Structures are given as structure tokens and as C-alpha cells.
PDB file of C-alpha atoms in Angstrom:
ATOM      1  CA  MET A   1      26.537 -31.051  23.774  1.00  0.00           C
ATOM      2  CA  ASN A   2      28.234 -33.091  21.231  1.00  0.00           C
ATOM      3  CA  SER A   3      25.676 -35.547  20.496  1.00  0.00           C
ATOM      4  CA  SER A   4      24.755 -36.461  16.994  1.00  0.00           C
ATOM      5  CA  ASP A   5      21.311 -37.998  17.946  1.00  0.00           C
ATOM      6  CA  PRO A   6      18.782 -35.789  16.470  1.00  0.00           C
ATOM      7  CA  PHE A   7      16.360 -35.883  19.434  1.00  0.00           C
ATOM      8  CA  ASP A   8      19.124 -34.933  21.851  1.00  0.00           C
ATOM      9  CA  LEU A   9      19.942 -31.968  19.277  1.00  0.00           C
ATOM     10  CA  LEU A  10      16.219 -30.716  19.594  1.00  0.00           C
ATOM     11  CA  LEU A  11      16.165 -31.051  23.358  1.00  0.00           C
ATOM     12  CA  ASP A  12      19.278 -28.903  23.628  1.00  0.00           C
ATOM     13  CA  LEU A  13      17.852 -26.280  21.408  1.00  0.00           C
ATOM     14  CA  GLU A  14      14.604 -26.172  23.559  1.00  0.00           C
ATOM     15  CA  ASN A  15      16.382 -25.737  26.801  1.00  0.00           C
ATOM     16  CA  ARG A  16      18.645 -22.973  25.277  1.00  0.00           C
ATOM     17  CA  THR A  17      15.444 -21.268  23.920  1.00  0.00           C
ATOM     18  CA  LEU A  18      13.675 -21.491  27.071  1.00  0.00           C
ATOM     19  CA  LYS A  19      16.550 -19.890  29.036  1.00  0.00           C
ATOM     20  CA  ALA A  20      17.058 -17.165  26.475  1.00  0.00           C
ATOM     21  CA  SER A  21      13.287 -16.446  26.519  1.00  0.00           C
ATOM     22  CA  ALA A  22      12.802 -16.100  30.173  1.00  0.00           C
ATOM     23  CA  SER A  23      13.708 -12.223  30.037  1.00  0.00           C
ATOM     24  CA  LEU A  24      11.198 -11.488  27.278  1.00  0.00           C
ATOM     25  CA  PRO A  25       7.977  -9.998  28.119  1.00  0.00           C
ATOM     26  CA  THR A  26       4.824 -12.382  28.531  1.00  0.00           C
ATOM     27  CA  LEU A  27       1.869 -11.820  26.412  1.00  0.00           C
ATOM     28  CA  GLU A  28       0.063 -10.052  29.281  1.00  0.00           C
ATOM     29  CA  ASN A  29       2.885  -7.442  29.609  1.00  0.00           C
ATOM     30  CA  VAL A  30       2.717  -6.402  25.845  1.00  0.00           C
ATOM     31  CA  GLU A  31       1.178  -3.145  25.373  1.00  0.00           C
ATOM     32  CA  GLN A  32      -0.960  -2.324  22.371  1.00  0.00           C
ATOM     33  CA  GLU A  33       0.407  -0.191  19.576  1.00  0.00           C
ATOM     34  CA  TRP A  34      -0.953   2.428  17.648  1.00  0.00           C
ATOM     35  CA  VAL A  35       0.443   2.874  14.215  1.00  0.00           C
ATOM     36  CA  GLY A  36       0.133   6.255  12.156  1.00  0.00           C
ATOM     37  CA  ILE A  37       1.608   8.014   9.192  1.00  0.00           C
ATOM     38  CA  GLY A  38       3.230  11.606  10.105  1.00  0.00           C
ATOM     39  CA  PHE A  39       2.660  14.371   8.038  1.00  0.00           C
ATOM     40  CA  ARG A  40       2.749  18.236   7.996  1.00  0.00           C
ATOM     41  CA  ILE A  41       0.053  20.972   7.072  1.00  0.00           C
ATOM     42  CA  GLY A  42       1.349  24.492   7.547  1.00  0.00           C
ATOM     43  CA  ASP A  43       3.342  24.530  10.848  1.00  0.00           C
ATOM     44  CA  SER A  44       1.416  21.589  12.368  1.00  0.00           C
ATOM     45  CA  ARG A  45       2.809  18.127  12.527  1.00  0.00           C
ATOM     46  CA  LEU A  46       0.018  15.556  12.381  1.00  0.00           C
ATOM     47  CA  ILE A  47      -0.437  11.839  12.432  1.00  0.00           C
ATOM     48  CA  ALA A  48      -3.294   9.839  10.606  1.00  0.00           C
ATOM     49  CA  ASP A  49      -4.284   6.385  11.718  1.00  0.00           C
ATOM     50  CA  MET A  50      -2.778   3.997   9.314  1.00  0.00           C
ATOM     51  CA  SER A  51      -5.910   2.117   8.889  1.00  0.00           C
ATOM     52  CA  ASP A  52      -7.324   5.362   7.374  1.00  0.00           C
ATOM     53  CA  ILE A  53      -4.709   5.587   4.586  1.00  0.00           C
ATOM     54  CA  LYS A  54      -4.852   3.461   1.459  1.00  0.00           C
ATOM     55  CA  GLU A  55      -1.346   4.638   0.094  1.00  0.00           C
ATOM     56  CA  ILE A  56       0.805   7.638  -0.357  1.00  0.00           C
ATOM     57  CA  LEU A  57       2.020   8.961  -3.755  1.00  0.00           C
ATOM     58  CA  ASP A  58       3.964  11.764  -5.278  1.00  0.00           C
ATOM     59  CA  LEU A  59       1.641  14.152  -6.757  1.00  0.00           C
ATOM     60  CA  PRO A  60       0.456  12.509 -10.089  1.00  0.00           C
ATOM     61  CA  ASP A  61      -0.109  14.483 -13.397  1.00  0.00           C
ATOM     62  CA  PHE A  62      -3.691  15.864 -12.911  1.00  0.00           C
ATOM     63  CA  THR A  63      -6.313  17.809 -14.750  1.00  0.00           C
ATOM     64  CA  GLU A  64      -7.625  20.884 -13.279  1.00  0.00           C
ATOM     65  CA  VAL A  65     -11.354  21.392 -13.002  1.00  0.00           C
ATOM     66  CA  PRO A  66     -12.762  24.883 -14.006  1.00  0.00           C
ATOM     67  CA  GLY A  67     -15.217  26.690 -11.405  1.00  0.00           C
ATOM     68  CA  VAL A  68     -14.170  24.943  -8.283  1.00  0.00           C
ATOM     69  CA  LYS A  69     -12.795  26.013  -5.070  1.00  0.00           C
ATOM     70  CA  SER A  70      -9.007  26.803  -5.108  1.00  0.00           C
ATOM     71  CA  TRP A  71      -8.131  23.964  -2.613  1.00  0.00           C
ATOM     72  CA  ILE A  72      -9.550  21.419  -5.346  1.00  0.00           C
ATOM     73  CA  VAL A  73      -6.367  20.655  -7.130  1.00  0.00           C
ATOM     74  CA  GLY A  74      -7.910  18.459  -9.578  1.00  0.00           C
ATOM     75  CA  VAL A  75      -8.401  14.919 -10.811  1.00  0.00           C
ATOM     76  CA  ALA A  76      -5.744  12.468 -11.778  1.00  0.00           C
ATOM     77  CA  ASN A  77      -5.782   8.759 -13.212  1.00  0.00           C
ATOM     78  CA  VAL A  78      -4.083   6.549 -10.781  1.00  0.00           C
ATOM     79  CA  ARG A  79      -4.138   3.136 -12.083  1.00  0.00           C
ATOM     80  CA  GLY A  80      -7.115   3.365 -14.142  1.00  0.00           C
ATOM     81  CA  ASN A  81      -9.132   5.106 -11.333  1.00  0.00           C
ATOM     82  CA  LEU A  82     -10.278   8.789 -11.078  1.00  0.00           C
ATOM     83  CA  LEU A  83      -8.719  10.425  -8.028  1.00  0.00           C
ATOM     84  CA  PRO A  84      -9.907  13.986  -6.972  1.00  0.00           C
ATOM     85  CA  ILE A  85      -7.165  15.564  -5.269  1.00  0.00           C
ATOM     86  CA  MET A  86      -7.328  18.312  -2.629  1.00  0.00           C
ATOM     87  CA  ASP A  87      -4.981  20.732  -0.880  1.00  0.00           C
ATOM     88  CA  MET A  88      -5.397  20.176   2.762  1.00  0.00           C
ATOM     89  CA  LYS A  89      -3.456  23.546   3.637  1.00  0.00           C
ATOM     90  CA  GLY A  90      -5.868  25.459   1.437  1.00  0.00           C
ATOM     91  CA  TYR A  91      -8.992  23.569   2.497  1.00  0.00           C
ATOM     92  CA  LEU A  92      -8.093  23.922   6.220  1.00  0.00           C
ATOM     93  CA  LEU A  93      -5.969  27.113   6.404  1.00  0.00           C
ATOM     94  CA  GLY A  94      -7.135  29.062   3.458  1.00  0.00           C
ATOM     95  CA  ASP A  95      -3.558  29.235   2.075  1.00  0.00           C
ATOM     96  CA  ASP A  96      -2.562  26.949  -0.772  1.00  0.00           C
ATOM     97  CA  ILE A  97       0.602  25.027  -0.640  1.00  0.00           C
ATOM     98  CA  LYS A  98       3.315  27.319  -2.464  1.00  0.00           C
ATOM     99  CA  GLN A  99       5.406  24.487  -3.760  1.00  0.00           C
ATOM    100  CA  ARG A 100       2.356  22.001  -4.362  1.00  0.00           C
ATOM    101  CA  HIS A 101       4.572  19.639  -6.698  1.00  0.00           C
ATOM    102  CA  LYS A 102       6.941  18.703  -3.851  1.00  0.00           C
ATOM    103  CA  GLY A 103       4.102  17.672  -1.719  1.00  0.00           C
ATOM    104  CA  ARG A 104       2.758  14.251  -1.095  1.00  0.00           C
ATOM    105  CA  VAL A 105      -0.821  12.762  -1.748  1.00  0.00           C
ATOM    106  CA  ILE A 106      -2.178  10.705   1.062  1.00  0.00           C
ATOM    107  CA  VAL A 107      -4.959   8.531  -0.439  1.00  0.00           C
ATOM    108  CA  ILE A 108      -7.986   7.645   1.733  1.00  0.00           C
ATOM    109  CA  ASP A 109     -11.284   6.180   1.278  1.00  0.00           C
ATOM    110  CA  TYR A 110     -13.958   8.929   1.901  1.00  0.00           C
ATOM    111  CA  LYS A 111     -17.457   7.545   1.787  1.00  0.00           C
ATOM    112  CA  GLY A 112     -16.496   4.663  -0.507  1.00  0.00           C
ATOM    113  CA  TYR A 113     -14.424   6.803  -2.953  1.00  0.00           C
ATOM    114  CA  ASP A 114     -10.714   7.156  -3.111  1.00  0.00           C
ATOM    115  CA  THR A 115      -9.763  10.819  -2.524  1.00  0.00           C
ATOM    116  CA  GLY A 116      -6.162  12.391  -2.540  1.00  0.00           C
ATOM    117  CA  LEU A 117      -5.134  14.851   0.200  1.00  0.00           C
ATOM    118  CA  VAL A 118      -2.086  16.886  -0.711  1.00  0.00           C
ATOM    119  CA  VAL A 119       0.093  17.583   2.242  1.00  0.00           C
ATOM    120  CA  GLU A 120       3.371  19.389   2.306  1.00  0.00           C
ATOM    121  CA  GLU A 121       5.571  16.567   3.775  1.00  0.00           C
ATOM    122  CA  VAL A 122       5.228  13.034   5.038  1.00  0.00           C
ATOM    123  CA  TYR A 123       7.394  11.782   7.812  1.00  0.00           C
ATOM    124  CA  GLY A 124       6.563   8.281   7.522  1.00  0.00           C
ATOM    125  CA  MET A 125       5.052   5.628   9.666  1.00  0.00           C
ATOM    126  CA  ARG A 126       5.229   6.014  13.539  1.00  0.00           C
ATOM    127  CA  HIS A 127       4.504   3.446  16.252  1.00  0.00           C
ATOM    128  CA  PHE A 128       3.274   4.606  19.715  1.00  0.00           C
ATOM    129  CA  ARG A 129       2.348   2.462  22.731  1.00  0.00           C
ATOM    130  CA  GLU A 130      -1.280   3.174  23.722  1.00  0.00           C
ATOM    131  CA  GLY A 131       0.014   4.080  27.157  1.00  0.00           C
ATOM    132  CA  GLU A 132       1.774   7.106  25.739  1.00  0.00           C
ATOM    133  CA  ALA A 133      -1.358   8.632  24.450  1.00  0.00           C
ATOM    134  CA  THR A 134      -1.931  11.939  26.351  1.00  0.00           C
ATOM    135  CA  GLN A 135      -5.178  14.027  26.436  1.00  0.00           C
ATOM    136  CA  ASP A 136      -2.688  17.172  26.826  1.00  0.00           C
ATOM    137  CA  ILE A 137      -3.247  18.377  23.172  1.00  0.00           C
ATOM    138  CA  PRO A 138      -0.475  20.582  21.760  1.00  0.00           C
ATOM    139  CA  GLN A 139      -1.485  23.962  20.289  1.00  0.00           C
ATOM    140  CA  VAL A 140      -2.487  23.575  16.689  1.00  0.00           C
ATOM    141  CA  HIS A 141      -4.304  25.800  14.357  1.00  0.00           C
ATOM    142  CA  GLU A 142      -7.698  26.838  15.256  1.00  0.00           C
ATOM    143  CA  LYS A 143      -9.213  24.993  12.050  1.00  0.00           C
ATOM    144  CA  ILE A 144      -7.332  21.958  12.627  1.00  0.00           C
ATOM    145  CA  SER A 145      -7.942  21.427  16.118  1.00  0.00           C
ATOM    146  CA  PRO A 146     -11.477  19.825  15.712  1.00  0.00           C
ATOM    147  CA  PHE A 147     -10.045  17.014  13.851  1.00  0.00           C
ATOM    148  CA  VAL A 148      -7.290  16.098  16.620  1.00  0.00           C
ATOM    149  CA  ARG A 149      -8.553  13.365  18.828  1.00  0.00           C
ATOM    150  CA  ARG A 150      -5.357  12.506  20.888  1.00  0.00           C
ATOM    151  CA  ALA A 151      -1.519  13.147  21.038  1.00  0.00           C
ATOM    152  CA  TYR A 152       1.519  11.222  21.643  1.00  0.00           C
TER     153      TYR A 152
END
């Protein structure tokens, strides 16, 4: 169409948009997505719900706390807030992360307090369709399995 009338141009644009959108899924056909952050503890690859995670950090400078369990790494000042840092491998599996400085800290809100959980590796954000969820849970360490609710 070579019309310079603005209304004709808008009609042409609408017609082309409607033709191109005919093959797109309708709102009734769109599946819900579940979004999570992938990470590793020991040999187990896990995902936490994105809504449970406040942020992900490199291991900040921290101060050790004397007389606590070995899996309590210490406390750090993160943007003016005191952040307790826990080693998840040490807590769950009883074996501290060997190269803790290479780990990542997943910050969660635990009972109203920010808490840093050190994991060995973070894989990033993952999207899954709710229809892909399965009750066939893969084999994970027996101390981790009580925390696993579903698999994709």
C-alpha cells in the first residue's frame, strides 16, 4: 500500500499484525512457567525458587565467629547490613567446601533476616513449564532429599 494517508497506514499495519499473529499461541494455550536458580552442592545439582532468592554474590570479606559450628563461615557487612554466611555443603553433607573462596553466596530471607548460603557453583536462572514437572525425583544425597519437592 502506497497511501500517505495516516489512517490508511494504521489500517494496513493492523491487518499485517493480525495476519502475523494468527500462528501465535492464545492466552488459553500459554503454560505457566516456574523460574529458579540452578546451583550445586557436592555432586547434587539443585534449583531454588527464584522468589526465595534475594541476590547472588561472590563470597564477600567476612569475619569468623569463634566457638560456632564448622559450617558457619562467619558474618559479613553487605551494604551496611550484617549477613551471616553458612556453608551449605558443610551443613548438609558434613564436608566443608574445599575452595570456599570460589563459591557463590545465595542470599535468602530466613525468618525475616537475610542469610547467605555458600554453594559451590551457581548455574544461573532456569525456566521450566509447569507441565514439565515430574514426581520422579532423581537420586540425591539422603541429607538433601528432604528438601527436594519436585524435579524438572
